[in-house]
Amino acid sequence: MSTKINPPYLGSAYYPEDWDESQIDSDIAEMVRAGFNVARVGEFAWRKMEPAEGKYDFSWLHRVVDKLAAAGIKTIMGTPTATPPIWLSRKHPDIMAVMDNGRQKKHGGRRHCCSNDPHYRAASAKIVEALAREFGGDENVIGWQIDNEIYRDCCFCPVCLKGFAEYLAKKYGSIDNLNAAWNLNLFSQAYDSFDEVPPPSDAWHNPHLHLEWNAFQSESQIAFVHMQNDILKKHTSAPVGTD
């Protein structure tokens, strides 16, 4: 039976997947000496949780959560969607975000994937569902963090460009309405269709374009967060947030 711990909570991020498991006990001992009563884990550990597609391994994570609890330390569980594993990157290279210069990001970073890409969204939903089923009822998991630093960068991939055109069409109704609202007769900026409206680049672009592009990207990220939250809330009553 774990010891009940009341807030306030003091702790840090902890990445046990980065080290040999034999180090966990000494790590936790240092946390106890520092006065920690909570640790955040899991946010970058997708590959260790799902080493191959559909093959989940949470045994190591259970050992971490249980060892922390035995030391009087609760857990905030992070969903690992910021760091897709190499098997997903190989199977669906389109999940990687495209920069404004047209170059696609490569595997090995974090938040380097497109939150609108359907393959990435589907794989993210599956790992979040599996993780939530595994730990949603664990009394030692007192909260959940969705992804990591979700605000990072915009994506210029074909999925995002198509989504941006649809976003504009829904908001303005007709391209003539957009041209009028943005005063696009100036400098011959007017467009004939929504799919002609480009994303902003390093060239000069109308301030309205910058505003709407950022709003579209923001709404895309919000939708990605809400998707995960909806999954988590089916399995846990603990607080859910993101950083």
CSV table of N, CA and C in Angstrom, one decimal, residues 5-6 11-13 16 19 21 86 89 91 98 102 139 155 168 175 184-185 197 205-206 217-218 220 236 241:
chain,number,residue,atom,x,y,z
A,5,ILE,N,0.2,11.0,-0.2
A,5,ILE,CA,1.0,12.2,-0.2
A,5,ILE,C,0.1,13.4,-0.6
A,6,ASN,N,0.1,14.4,0.2
A,6,ASN,CA,-0.7,15.6,-0.1
A,6,ASN,C,0.2,16.7,-0.7
A,11,GLY,N,9.3,18.2,-7.4
A,11,GLY,CA,10.0,17.2,-8.1
A,11,GLY,C,10.6,17.6,-9.4
A,12,SER,N,10.8,16.7,-10.3
A,12,SER,CA,11.5,17.0,-11.5
A,12,SER,C,11.1,16.0,-12.6
A,13,ALA,N,11.5,16.3,-13.8
A,13,ALA,CA,11.4,15.3,-14.9
A,13,ALA,C,12.4,14.2,-14.6
A,16,PRO,N,14.1,7.5,-16.9
A,16,PRO,CA,14.8,6.2,-16.5
A,16,PRO,C,15.1,5.4,-17.8
A,19,TRP,N,18.9,5.3,-19.0
A,19,TRP,CA,20.0,4.7,-18.2
A,19,TRP,C,19.8,3.3,-18.0
A,21,GLU,N,18.8,0.1,-16.0
A,21,GLU,CA,17.8,0.0,-14.9
A,21,GLU,C,18.4,-0.2,-13.5
A,86,ILE,N,11.6,4.9,-34.5
A,86,ILE,CA,12.1,4.8,-35.9
A,86,ILE,C,11.2,3.9,-36.8
A,89,SER,N,8.7,6.2,-38.2
A,89,SER,CA,9.3,7.2,-39.2
A,89,SER,C,9.6,6.5,-40.5
A,91,LYS,N,8.1,3.7,-41.7
A,91,LYS,CA,6.8,3.2,-42.3
A,91,LYS,C,6.1,4.4,-42.9
A,98,VAL,N,7.5,19.6,-42.3
A,98,VAL,CA,8.2,20.3,-43.4
A,98,VAL,C,8.4,21.8,-42.9
A,102,GLY,N,10.9,24.2,-47.3
A,102,GLY,CA,10.6,23.1,-48.1
A,102,GLY,C,11.3,21.8,-47.7
A,139,GLU,N,-3.1,4.4,-8.6
A,139,GLU,CA,-3.3,5.4,-7.6
A,139,GLU,C,-2.0,6.2,-7.5
A,155,CYS,N,4.2,23.7,-39.5
A,155,CYS,CA,4.5,22.7,-40.5
A,155,CYS,C,4.0,23.1,-41.8
A,168,LEU,N,-9.5,28.5,-44.2
A,168,LEU,CA,-9.8,29.8,-44.8
A,168,LEU,C,-11.2,29.8,-45.4
A,175,ILE,N,-13.7,33.3,-51.7
A,175,ILE,CA,-12.4,34.0,-51.9
A,175,ILE,C,-12.5,35.5,-52.1
A,184,LEU,N,-6.8,43.0,-50.4
A,184,LEU,CA,-5.8,42.4,-51.3
A,184,LEU,C,-5.7,43.0,-52.7
A,185,ASN,N,-6.5,44.1,-53.0
A,185,ASN,CA,-6.3,44.8,-54.2
A,185,ASN,C,-4.9,45.5,-54.1
A,197,VAL,N,-3.8,30.5,-51.8
A,197,VAL,CA,-3.2,31.3,-50.7
A,197,VAL,C,-2.1,30.5,-50.1
A,205,HIS,N,4.8,39.2,-46.7
A,205,HIS,CA,3.4,38.7,-46.9
A,205,HIS,C,2.5,39.6,-46.1
A,206,ASN,N,1.3,39.6,-46.6
A,206,ASN,CA,0.2,40.4,-45.9
A,206,ASN,C,0.1,40.0,-44.4
A,217,GLN,N,-2.4,27.0,-37.4
A,217,GLN,CA,-1.5,26.1,-36.8
A,217,GLN,C,-1.8,25.9,-35.3
A,218,SER,N,-2.2,27.0,-34.6
A,218,SER,CA,-2.6,26.9,-33.2
A,218,SER,C,-3.8,26.0,-33.0
A,220,SER,N,-4.7,23.6,-34.9
A,220,SER,CA,-4.3,22.3,-35.2
A,220,SER,C,-3.7,21.6,-34.0
A,236,THR,N,-9.0,7.7,-16.8
A,236,THR,CA,-8.4,8.3,-15.6
A,236,THR,C,-9.3,9.5,-15.1
A,241,GLY,N,-2.9,17.8,-18.2
A,241,GLY,CA,-2.4,19.1,-18.7
A,241,GLY,C,-1.3,18.9,-19.8
